[in-house]
């Protein structure tokens, strides 16, 4: 039966932003979303824990809400029906902004979707709903409205889109397709950022399962230069890279000889234009091009080797030293062959496009972080491992190497601080934590120049962690762990004479006990949430032994009330005062927070 009267949008998955009943609470009316009409509090207000107020229709006169100013001041009521995705209820202008933000801000986006092809498919209504919703969920966590608040995230739209995308993609699991991998990987990272570790792990495991069912990578053509073949290869590399960098599923083993037959992703310029490249570079080839993701895959593979080595306990100390030297050589060989476009210079930091600078920063931090944890893994002073007497010279060399690369990480962050305004990845925040932890014992160094440099470095690292921690819950937890480590070292009464190369090796072994959880937080990236018998609860990471040993006040977990994300360059002073204050005198702290401390 047909009717000329337009009916409200359906209420199935993905349609909660579409049409609304004639009566609604003030909050739902101001946001132009569907209200369930329960009183005294509707379902949306109850879920978001906000006051639910009702103004009689005849007298309802509300001032315009700045959160309604979606891009170009477009609202659901002010655009034509053809400009709204009727099946999703998302204004076309907002959807376009979210898609743009997804491709410009989300690390994995170019591995999952081809921007021009995806936008064309959106116009043709040929993209699966769960893919669109997952893209919107991820992008909305970056999206800042005209009033400079993340209202899509704060008002629950991000979570709704993610929930609806999950329902739809789970309904398709019996018929696995590559599009399912796209949605599941999007949702894995979306919930991971918020500290929903268990949910993220479940979704991530389903991503890997679909890759296995699709027989990736064996089913991927190694000589097809079509765009569709490139996308299949990129989606495999996306899941492979996530498993390696996140440590989520290290048991997903792809034989090296199989990896060697899979071409690496094209360079970004060629890919964005969809231009076919006849010269496909394989994983085992020594040839290099300007492909960012090819270098991430290479250095990510080396990081994984370092990570597995650190976790192993079978090797004797002499064998460990030999392995460290071999891995050190392998990392430096990769670095010496790195294309010039990815090498870091101060000129590049000042003049480089923010997106390109973000890539350069991540690649170089991965290199320094790999060497840093590799050498720090045998130094009790740095990583709370067991003492191994009789190897003082080797430990001194490794301690100095780890200390140097920790300083390099701080230096990179310092030089990018004023020009790099993009949100940084969670790995950057973790590296800032590890860099600080290794430099902490030298805060009280008798060599004043060393102590001053370390103080400046830790200030920079702390600021980066605070910024990154607003969007990555793991980093927010590591901020608290860093406070505990600082108190522990202060109570231990260190007064080292100089840098590691100029002190007695006994100073490197003065910590006599093994603190496994503390060591894991420093060397294992996400291991602190994946290990110890169960995946951590929502937003929590395990307490460190240094809290108990120093009889410090225990960590009370992470605050999950994420009421807003400040802009990258706008971190309130009170967020940092309690942590930075021990590192500097008040005048120095004020200058740093006023951004007048020179980098």
Coordinates of C-alpha atoms in Angstrom, one line a residue:
X1 CA 0.0 0.0 0.0
X2 CA 1.5 3.4 -1.0
X3 CA 1.0 6.7 0.6
X4 CA 2.1 10.2 -0.4
X5 CA 2.8 11.0 3.2
X6 CA 6.4 10.8 4.2
X7 CA 6.9 8.3 7.0
X8 CA 9.6 8.5 9.7
X9 CA 12.8 6.7 9.0
X10 CA 12.9 3.1 10.2
X11 CA 14.4 2.4 13.6
X12 CA 16.7 -0.5 12.6
X13 CA 20.4 -0.5 12.9
X14 CA 22.0 2.6 11.7
X15 CA 18.9 4.7 11.6
X16 CA 18.8 6.4 15.0
X17 CA 19.8 9.8 13.5
X18 CA 16.9 9.7 11.1
X19 CA 13.4 11.3 11.7
X20 CA 11.9 12.0 15.1
X21 CA 8.4 12.0 16.6
X22 CA 6.5 15.1 17.0
X23 CA 7.2 15.2 20.7
X24 CA 10.7 14.9 22.2
X25 CA 12.6 16.0 25.2
X26 CA 14.5 19.3 25.0
X27 CA 17.9 17.6 24.6
X28 CA 16.8 15.2 21.8
X29 CA 14.9 18.1 20.1
X30 CA 18.0 20.3 20.3
X31 CA 20.1 17.5 18.6
X32 CA 17.3 16.7 16.1
X33 CA 17.4 13.0 17.0
X34 CA 14.7 10.5 17.7
X35 CA 13.4 10.5 21.3
X36 CA 11.8 7.4 22.9
X37 CA 9.4 9.7 24.9
X38 CA 9.7 7.9 28.2
X39 CA 9.2 10.1 31.2
X40 CA 10.7 11.4 33.4
X41 CA 13.8 10.4 31.4
X42 CA 14.0 9.1 27.9
X43 CA 16.3 6.2 26.9
X44 CA 18.9 8.4 25.3
X45 CA 19.2 10.8 28.3
X46 CA 19.3 7.8 30.7
X47 CA 22.0 6.1 28.8
X48 CA 24.1 9.3 28.5
X49 CA 23.4 10.2 32.2
X50 CA 22.2 13.7 31.4
X51 CA 19.2 15.7 32.7
X52 CA 16.1 15.0 30.6
X53 CA 13.8 18.1 30.5
X54 CA 10.5 18.6 28.8
X55 CA 9.1 21.9 27.7
X56 CA 5.5 22.1 26.5
X57 CA 5.3 22.4 22.8
X58 CA 3.4 25.6 22.8
X59 CA 6.1 27.4 24.9
X60 CA 9.2 25.6 23.7
X61 CA 11.5 28.4 22.8
X62 CA 15.1 27.2 23.0
X63 CA 18.2 29.1 22.0
X64 CA 20.1 27.6 19.1
X65 CA 22.5 24.9 20.3
X66 CA 26.0 25.3 18.9
X67 CA 26.3 21.5 18.7
X68 CA 23.7 21.6 15.9
X69 CA 26.1 23.4 13.7
X70 CA 27.2 20.5 11.6
X71 CA 29.4 21.5 8.7
X72 CA 28.1 24.5 6.7
X73 CA 25.5 25.0 9.4
X74 CA 23.5 22.1 7.8
X75 CA 20.9 20.4 10.0
X76 CA 18.6 17.5 9.3
X77 CA 15.6 19.9 8.9
X78 CA 17.4 22.3 6.6
X79 CA 18.5 19.9 3.8
X80 CA 16.5 18.3 1.1
X81 CA 15.5 14.6 1.5
X82 CA 17.9 13.6 -1.3
X83 CA 20.8 15.0 0.7
X84 CA 20.2 12.6 3.6
X85 CA 21.2 9.0 3.6
X86 CA 17.7 7.8 4.4
X87 CA 18.8 4.4 5.5
X88 CA 21.3 5.9 7.9
X89 CA 19.8 9.2 8.8
X90 CA 23.1 11.0 8.5
X91 CA 23.2 14.4 6.7
X92 CA 25.1 14.2 3.5
X93 CA 27.3 17.2 4.4
X94 CA 28.2 15.6 7.8
X95 CA 28.9 12.2 6.1
X96 CA 31.2 13.9 3.6
X97 CA 33.1 15.6 6.5
X98 CA 33.4 12.4 8.4
X99 CA 34.7 10.5 5.3
X100 CA 37.3 13.2 4.7
X101 CA 38.4 13.0 8.4
X102 CA 38.6 9.2 8.2
X103 CA 41.1 9.3 5.4
X104 CA 43.1 12.2 6.7
X105 CA 43.4 11.1 10.4
X106 CA 43.0 7.3 10.7
X107 CA 46.3 5.4 10.3
X108 CA 44.8 2.3 8.7
X109 CA 42.3 4.0 6.3
X110 CA 44.5 3.8 3.2
X111 CA 45.1 0.1 3.8
X112 CA 41.3 -0.6 4.0
X113 CA 39.7 1.7 1.4
X114 CA 40.6 3.5 -1.7
X115 CA 39.4 7.1 -1.2
X116 CA 38.1 8.0 -4.7
X117 CA 36.6 4.6 -5.2
X118 CA 34.9 4.7 -1.8
X119 CA 33.5 8.1 -2.4
X120 CA 32.1 7.1 -5.8
X121 CA 30.5 4.0 -4.3
X122 CA 28.9 6.2 -1.6
X123 CA 27.4 8.3 -4.3
X124 CA 26.0 5.1 -6.0
X125 CA 24.7 3.7 -2.7
X126 CA 26.8 0.6 -3.2
X127 CA 28.7 0.6 0.1
X128 CA 27.5 -1.8 2.8
X129 CA 25.9 0.0 5.8
X130 CA 28.2 -1.5 8.4
X131 CA 31.2 -0.2 6.5
X132 CA 29.8 3.4 6.4
X133 CA 28.8 3.2 10.1
X134 CA 32.2 2.0 11.1
X135 CA 33.9 4.7 9.1
X136 CA 31.6 7.3 10.7
X137 CA 32.3 5.9 14.2
X138 CA 36.1 6.1 13.8
X139 CA 36.0 9.5 12.2
X140 CA 33.6 11.0 14.7
X141 CA 36.2 10.5 17.5
X142 CA 38.4 13.0 15.6
X143 CA 35.7 15.3 14.4
X144 CA 35.5 18.7 16.1
X145 CA 32.3 20.8 15.5
X146 CA 32.0 24.6 14.9
X147 CA 31.9 25.1 18.7
X148 CA 35.3 23.2 19.1
X149 CA 33.7 20.2 20.9
X150 CA 33.5 16.6 19.9
X151 CA 29.8 16.6 20.2
X152 CA 29.3 13.5 18.0
X153 CA 31.4 11.5 20.5
X154 CA 30.3 13.2 23.7
X155 CA 26.6 12.8 22.8
X156 CA 26.8 9.1 22.1
X157 CA 26.5 9.1 18.3
X158 CA 30.0 7.5 17.8
X159 CA 29.0 4.6 20.1
X160 CA 25.6 4.2 18.4
X161 CA 27.2 4.0 15.0
X162 CA 29.8 1.5 16.3
X163 CA 27.1 -0.7 18.0
X164 CA 25.0 -0.7 14.9
X165 CA 27.9 -1.5 12.6
X166 CA 28.8 -4.4 14.9
X167 CA 25.3 -5.8 14.8
X168 CA 25.2 -5.6 11.0
X169 CA 28.7 -7.1 10.4
X170 CA 28.1 -10.0 12.9
X171 CA 25.0 -10.9 10.9
X172 CA 27.3 -11.3 7.9
X173 CA 30.0 -13.4 9.6
X174 CA 28.6 -16.6 8.1
X175 CA 29.4 -15.2 4.6
X176 CA 32.9 -13.7 5.1
X177 CA 33.9 -11.0 2.7
X178 CA 36.7 -8.4 2.6
X179 CA 34.3 -5.7 3.6
X180 CA 33.8 -7.5 6.9
X181 CA 37.5 -7.1 7.6
X182 CA 37.2 -3.4 6.9
X183 CA 34.4 -2.9 9.5
X184 CA 35.9 -5.2 12.1
X185 CA 39.3 -3.6 12.0
X186 CA 37.7 -0.1 12.2
X187 CA 35.7 -1.2 15.3
X188 CA 38.7 -3.0 16.8
X189 CA 40.7 0.3 16.9
X190 CA 37.6 2.4 17.8
X191 CA 37.0 0.4 21.0
X192 CA 40.7 0.0 21.8
X193 CA 41.1 3.7 21.9
X194 CA 38.4 4.0 24.5
X195 CA 39.9 1.2 26.7
X196 CA 37.2 -1.4 25.8
X197 CA 40.0 -4.0 25.7
X198 CA 37.8 -7.1 25.8
X199 CA 35.5 -5.9 23.1
X200 CA 38.4 -4.8 21.0
X201 CA 40.1 -8.1 21.3
X202 CA 36.9 -10.0 20.3
X203 CA 36.6 -7.9 17.2
X204 CA 40.3 -8.1 16.3
X205 CA 40.2 -11.9 16.6
X206 CA 37.2 -12.0 14.2
X207 CA 39.2 -9.9 11.8
X208 CA 42.1 -12.4 11.8
X209 CA 39.6 -15.3 11.5
X210 CA 38.1 -13.9 8.4
X211 CA 41.5 -13.3 6.9
X212 CA 42.3 -17.0 7.5
X213 CA 38.9 -18.2 6.1
X214 CA 39.5 -16.1 2.9
X215 CA 42.9 -17.9 2.7
X216 CA 44.9 -14.7 3.0
X217 CA 47.6 -14.3 1.9
X218 CA 47.8 -17.4 -0.3
X219 CA 44.7 -16.4 -2.2
X220 CA 46.1 -13.0 -3.0
X221 CA 47.6 -12.6 -6.5
X222 CA 51.3 -11.7 -6.4
X223 CA 51.4 -10.3 -10.0
X224 CA 48.0 -8.7 -10.6
X225 CA 48.5 -4.9 -10.8
X226 CA 44.8 -4.1 -10.7
X227 CA 43.3 -1.8 -8.0
X228 CA 41.1 -4.6 -6.7
X229 CA 44.1 -6.9 -6.2
X230 CA 46.0 -4.1 -4.5
X231 CA 43.1 -3.5 -2.1
X232 CA 43.1 -7.2 -1.2
X233 CA 46.8 -7.1 -0.5
X234 CA 46.4 -3.9 1.5
X235 CA 43.7 -5.5 3.7
X236 CA 45.9 -8.4 4.4
X237 CA 48.8 -6.1 5.3
X238 CA 46.4 -4.1 7.5
X239 CA 45.4 -7.1 9.6
X240 CA 49.0 -8.4 9.7
X241 CA 50.4 -5.0 10.8
X242 CA 47.7 -4.6 13.5
X243 CA 48.5 -8.1 14.9
X244 CA 52.2 -7.2 15.0
X245 CA 52.2 -3.7 16.3
X246 CA 49.4 -4.3 18.8
X247 CA 50.6 -7.7 20.1
X248 CA 47.0 -8.7 20.1
X249 CA 47.4 -12.0 18.3
X250 CA 51.1 -12.9 18.0
X251 CA 50.2 -16.5 17.4
X252 CA 48.8 -15.6 14.0
X253 CA 51.9 -16.9 12.2
X254 CA 52.3 -16.4 8.5
X255 CA 55.3 -18.4 7.2
X256 CA 58.2 -16.2 6.0
X257 CA 58.3 -17.9 2.6
X258 CA 54.6 -17.0 2.2
X259 CA 55.1 -13.4 3.2
X260 CA 58.0 -13.2 0.7
X261 CA 55.5 -13.8 -2.2
X262 CA 53.2 -11.0 -1.2
X263 CA 53.8 -7.6 -2.9
X264 CA 54.1 -4.6 -0.5
X265 CA 51.6 -1.7 -0.8
X266 CA 52.2 0.8 -3.6
X267 CA 53.5 4.3 -2.8
X268 CA 50.8 6.6 -1.6
X269 CA 50.9 9.0 -4.6
X270 CA 50.4 6.1 -7.1
X271 CA 47.7 4.6 -4.9
X272 CA 45.7 7.8 -4.4
X273 CA 45.5 8.2 -8.2
X274 CA 44.8 4.5 -8.8
X275 CA 47.7 4.4 -11.2
X276 CA 48.8 0.8 -11.8
X277 CA 52.4 0.0 -11.0
X278 CA 54.0 -2.8 -13.1
X279 CA 56.9 -3.0 -10.7
X280 CA 55.6 -4.8 -7.6
X281 CA 58.1 -4.9 -4.8
X282 CA 57.9 -8.1 -2.7
X283 CA 58.4 -8.3 1.1
X284 CA 61.8 -10.0 0.7
X285 CA 63.1 -7.6 -2.0
X286 CA 65.9 -5.3 -1.2
X287 CA 64.5 -2.7 -3.5
X288 CA 62.9 0.3 -1.8
X289 CA 60.4 2.9 -3.0
X290 CA 58.5 5.8 -1.3
X291 CA 55.7 3.6 0.1
X292 CA 55.1 4.6 3.7
X293 CA 53.2 1.4 4.5
X294 CA 55.9 -0.8 3.0
X295 CA 58.4 0.8 5.5
X296 CA 55.9 0.4 8.4
X297 CA 55.6 -3.3 7.5
X298 CA 59.4 -3.7 7.4
X299 CA 60.1 -1.9 10.6
X300 CA 57.0 -3.4 12.2
X301 CA 58.4 -6.9 11.5
X302 CA 61.7 -6.0 13.1
X303 CA 59.8 -4.6 16.2
X304 CA 58.0 -7.9 16.4
X305 CA 61.3 -9.8 16.4
X306 CA 62.6 -7.6 19.2
X307 CA 59.4 -8.1 21.1
X308 CA 59.5 -11.9 20.9
X309 CA 63.2 -11.9 21.9
X310 CA 62.5 -9.8 25.0
X311 CA 59.7 -12.2 26.0
X312 CA 61.9 -15.3 25.7
X313 CA 63.5 -16.7 28.8
X314 CA 65.4 -19.7 27.4
X315 CA 68.6 -18.0 26.3
X316 CA 71.7 -17.7 28.5
X317 CA 73.0 -14.2 29.0
X318 CA 75.9 -14.7 26.6
X319 CA 73.4 -15.9 23.9
X320 CA 71.2 -12.9 24.6
X321 CA 74.1 -10.5 24.0
X322 CA 74.8 -12.2 20.7
X323 CA 71.2 -11.9 19.6
X324 CA 71.0 -8.3 20.7
X325 CA 74.0 -7.5 18.5
X326 CA 72.5 -9.3 15.5
X327 CA 69.2 -7.5 15.9
X328 CA 71.0 -4.2 16.3
X329 CA 72.8 -4.8 13.1
X330 CA 69.6 -5.7 11.3
X331 CA 67.8 -2.6 12.5
X332 CA 70.6 -0.3 11.4
X333 CA 70.8 -2.0 8.0
X334 CA 67.1 -1.2 7.6
X335 CA 67.7 2.4 8.6
X336 CA 70.6 2.9 6.3
X337 CA 68.4 1.9 3.3
X338 CA 65.5 4.1 4.3
X339 CA 64.3 6.3 1.4
X340 CA 65.3 9.9 1.9
X341 CA 61.7 11.0 2.0
X342 CA 61.3 9.3 5.4
X343 CA 64.5 10.5 7.0
X344 CA 64.0 13.1 9.7
X345 CA 65.6 16.6 9.5
X346 CA 64.8 19.8 11.4
X347 CA 64.0 21.5 8.0
X348 CA 61.5 18.8 7.3
X349 CA 60.0 19.2 10.7
X350 CA 59.4 22.9 10.0
X351 CA 58.3 22.8 6.4
X352 CA 56.7 19.3 5.9
X353 CA 53.0 18.8 5.4
X354 CA 51.5 17.6 8.7
X355 CA 50.4 14.3 7.3
X356 CA 53.8 13.6 5.8
X357 CA 55.5 14.7 9.0
X358 CA 53.3 12.3 11.0
X359 CA 54.5 9.4 8.8
X360 CA 58.2 10.5 9.2
X361 CA 57.8 10.8 13.0
X362 CA 56.2 7.3 13.4
X363 CA 58.7 5.5 11.2
X364 CA 61.7 7.1 13.1
X365 CA 60.2 6.6 16.5
X366 CA 59.6 2.9 15.7
X367 CA 63.3 2.6 14.8
X368 CA 64.6 4.3 18.0
X369 CA 62.0 2.5 20.2
X370 CA 63.1 -0.9 18.8
X371 CA 66.7 -0.2 19.7
X372 CA 65.8 1.4 23.0
X373 CA 63.9 -1.6 24.4
X374 CA 66.3 -4.2 22.8
X375 CA 69.3 -2.8 24.7
X376 CA 67.3 -1.8 27.9
X377 CA 66.0 -5.3 28.3
X378 CA 69.2 -6.4 30.0
X379 CA 69.6 -3.4 32.3
X380 CA 68.0 -3.8 35.8
X381 CA 68.2 -0.1 36.4
X382 CA 66.0 0.6 33.4
X383 CA 63.6 -2.4 33.1
X384 CA 63.6 -4.2 36.4
X385 CA 65.1 -7.5 35.1
X386 CA 67.1 -9.9 37.0
X387 CA 70.7 -9.0 37.8
X388 CA 73.4 -10.8 35.6
X389 CA 76.8 -10.2 37.2
X390 CA 80.0 -10.6 35.2
X391 CA 78.9 -8.8 32.1
X392 CA 79.6 -5.3 33.1
X393 CA 81.2 -4.0 29.9
X394 CA 78.4 -5.4 27.7
X395 CA 75.7 -4.0 30.0
X396 CA 77.4 -0.5 30.0
X397 CA 77.4 -0.4 26.2
X398 CA 73.8 -1.5 26.0
X399 CA 72.8 0.9 28.7
X400 CA 74.4 3.8 26.9
X401 CA 72.7 2.7 23.6
X402 CA 69.3 2.5 25.2
X403 CA 69.8 5.9 26.9
X404 CA 70.9 7.5 23.6
X405 CA 67.8 6.2 21.7
X406 CA 65.5 7.3 24.6
X407 CA 66.9 10.8 24.2
X408 CA 66.5 10.6 20.4
X409 CA 62.8 9.9 20.9
X410 CA 62.4 12.9 23.1
X411 CA 64.4 15.0 20.6
X412 CA 62.0 13.9 17.7
X413 CA 59.0 14.8 19.8
X414 CA 60.5 18.2 20.8
X415 CA 61.3 19.1 17.2
X416 CA 57.8 18.2 16.0
X417 CA 56.0 19.9 18.9
X418 CA 55.4 23.2 17.3
X419 CA 54.7 22.1 13.7
X420 CA 53.0 18.7 14.2
X421 CA 49.4 19.4 15.1
X422 CA 47.9 16.1 14.0
X423 CA 46.7 13.7 16.6
X424 CA 49.5 11.2 17.3
X425 CA 49.2 7.4 17.4
X426 CA 49.0 5.4 20.6
X427 CA 52.5 4.0 19.8
X428 CA 53.9 7.5 20.0
X429 CA 52.5 7.9 23.5
X430 CA 53.9 4.5 24.6
X431 CA 57.3 5.4 23.2
X432 CA 57.2 8.7 25.2
X433 CA 56.5 6.6 28.3
X434 CA 59.4 4.2 27.7
X435 CA 61.7 7.0 26.8
X436 CA 60.9 8.8 30.1
X437 CA 61.2 5.7 32.2
X438 CA 64.7 5.0 30.9
X439 CA 65.8 8.6 31.6
X440 CA 64.1 8.9 35.0
X441 CA 67.1 7.6 37.1
X442 CA 69.2 10.5 35.7
X443 CA 66.9 13.2 37.1
X444 CA 69.2 13.3 40.1
X445 CA 72.4 13.0 38.2
X446 CA 75.5 14.8 39.6
X447 CA 76.4 16.0 36.1
X448 CA 74.1 19.1 35.9
X449 CA 74.0 19.1 32.1
X450 CA 72.8 15.6 32.0
X451 CA 70.1 16.3 34.7
X452 CA 69.0 19.4 32.8
X453 CA 68.7 17.6 29.5
X454 CA 66.7 14.7 31.0
X455 CA 64.4 17.2 32.8
X456 CA 63.6 18.9 29.5
X457 CA 63.1 15.6 27.7
X458 CA 60.7 14.3 30.4
X459 CA 58.7 17.5 30.2
X460 CA 58.3 17.0 26.5
X461 CA 57.4 13.4 26.8
X462 CA 54.9 14.1 29.5
X463 CA 53.1 16.8 27.4
X464 CA 52.9 14.3 24.5
X465 CA 51.5 11.6 26.7
X466 CA 48.9 14.0 28.1
X467 CA 47.8 14.9 24.6
X468 CA 47.8 11.4 23.2
X469 CA 46.2 10.1 26.4
X470 CA 43.0 12.1 25.7
X471 CA 42.3 9.7 22.8
X472 CA 44.2 6.6 23.7
X473 CA 43.2 5.0 27.1
X474 CA 46.3 2.9 27.3
X475 CA 48.5 6.0 27.2
X476 CA 46.3 7.6 29.9
X477 CA 47.1 4.6 32.1
X478 CA 50.8 4.8 31.4
X479 CA 50.8 8.4 32.5
X480 CA 49.8 7.2 36.0
X481 CA 52.4 4.4 35.8
X482 CA 55.1 7.0 35.0
X483 CA 54.2 8.9 38.2
X484 CA 54.7 5.7 40.2
X485 CA 58.1 5.1 38.5
X486 CA 59.3 8.5 39.3
X487 CA 58.3 8.2 43.0
X488 CA 60.0 4.8 43.1
X489 CA 63.3 6.1 41.7
X490 CA 63.2 9.1 44.0
X491 CA 62.7 6.9 47.1
X492 CA 65.5 4.7 45.9
X493 CA 67.9 7.7 46.4
X494 CA 69.8 7.6 43.1
X495 CA 72.6 10.0 42.5
X496 CA 74.4 8.8 39.4
X497 CA 77.6 10.5 38.5
X498 CA 77.1 10.8 34.8
X499 CA 75.6 9.0 31.7
X500 CA 75.8 5.2 31.6
X501 CA 79.1 5.0 29.8
X502 CA 80.8 7.0 32.6
X503 CA 79.5 5.1 35.6
X504 CA 80.4 1.9 37.3
X505 CA 78.4 -1.1 35.9
X506 CA 77.4 -1.9 39.4
X507 CA 75.1 1.1 39.3
X508 CA 73.2 -0.5 36.5
X509 CA 72.6 -3.6 38.6
X510 CA 71.6 -2.0 41.9
X511 CA 68.0 -2.9 41.4
X512 CA 68.1 -6.5 42.7
X513 CA 64.6 -7.8 42.1
X514 CA 62.5 -8.6 39.0
X515 CA 59.3 -6.7 38.6
X516 CA 57.5 -8.5 35.8
X517 CA 54.5 -6.2 35.4
X518 CA 56.6 -3.0 35.5
X519 CA 59.0 -4.6 33.0
X520 CA 56.1 -5.6 30.7
X521 CA 54.7 -2.0 30.7
X522 CA 58.0 -0.7 29.5
X523 CA 59.0 -3.3 26.9
X524 CA 55.7 -4.8 25.7
X525 CA 53.5 -2.0 24.5
X526 CA 50.0 -3.6 24.8
X527 CA 51.2 -6.6 26.7
X528 CA 50.2 -5.0 30.0
X529 CA 46.5 -5.3 28.9
X530 CA 46.8 -8.7 27.1
X531 CA 48.8 -10.7 29.7
X532 CA 48.4 -12.0 33.2
X533 CA 45.7 -14.6 32.6
X534 CA 42.9 -12.4 31.3
X535 CA 42.4 -9.3 29.2
X536 CA 42.1 -6.2 31.4
X537 CA 38.7 -4.8 32.4
X538 CA 37.3 -1.8 30.7
X539 CA 39.8 1.1 30.7
X540 CA 42.0 -0.5 33.4
X541 CA 45.6 -1.8 33.3
X542 CA 47.2 -3.7 36.1
X543 CA 49.0 -1.9 38.9
X544 CA 52.8 -2.0 38.9
X545 CA 54.9 -3.6 41.6
X546 CA 56.7 -0.3 42.2
X547 CA 53.5 1.0 43.8
X548 CA 53.5 -1.8 46.4
X549 CA 57.3 -1.7 46.9
X550 CA 57.4 2.0 47.6
X551 CA 54.2 1.8 49.6
X552 CA 52.7 4.4 47.4
X553 CA 49.1 5.2 47.0
X554 CA 47.6 2.6 44.6
X555 CA 46.5 3.5 41.1
X556 CA 42.7 3.8 41.2
X557 CA 42.3 2.9 37.6
X558 CA 41.4 5.1 34.7
X559 CA 38.7 7.7 34.5
X560 CA 36.3 6.6 31.8
X561 CA 34.3 9.8 31.8
X562 CA 35.6 11.1 28.5
X563 CA 33.6 14.4 28.4
X564 CA 35.6 16.1 25.7
X565 CA 38.8 16.1 23.7
X566 CA 40.8 19.3 23.7
X567 CA 42.5 20.4 20.5
X568 CA 46.1 19.0 20.1
X569 CA 47.7 22.3 21.1
X570 CA 45.3 23.0 23.9
X571 CA 46.1 21.1 27.1
X572 CA 45.1 22.8 30.3
X573 CA 47.9 23.4 32.7
X574 CA 46.2 21.7 35.6
X575 CA 46.3 18.4 33.6
X576 CA 50.1 18.5 33.9
X577 CA 50.9 20.4 37.1
X578 CA 50.9 17.4 39.4
X579 CA 53.2 15.4 37.2
X580 CA 55.6 18.1 35.8
X581 CA 56.0 20.0 39.1
X582 CA 58.6 17.6 40.6
X583 CA 60.7 18.0 37.4
X584 CA 61.2 21.8 37.6
X585 CA 60.9 24.9 39.7
X586 CA 57.5 26.8 39.5
X587 CA 58.9 29.5 37.2
X588 CA 60.2 26.9 34.8
X589 CA 56.9 25.0 34.9
X590 CA 55.0 28.2 34.1
X591 CA 57.2 29.0 31.2
X592 CA 56.8 25.5 29.8
X593 CA 53.1 25.6 30.0
X594 CA 53.1 29.0 28.4
X595 CA 55.0 27.3 25.5
X596 CA 58.0 29.6 26.0
X597 CA 60.5 26.9 26.8
X598 CA 62.8 26.5 23.8
X599 CA 62.9 23.2 22.0

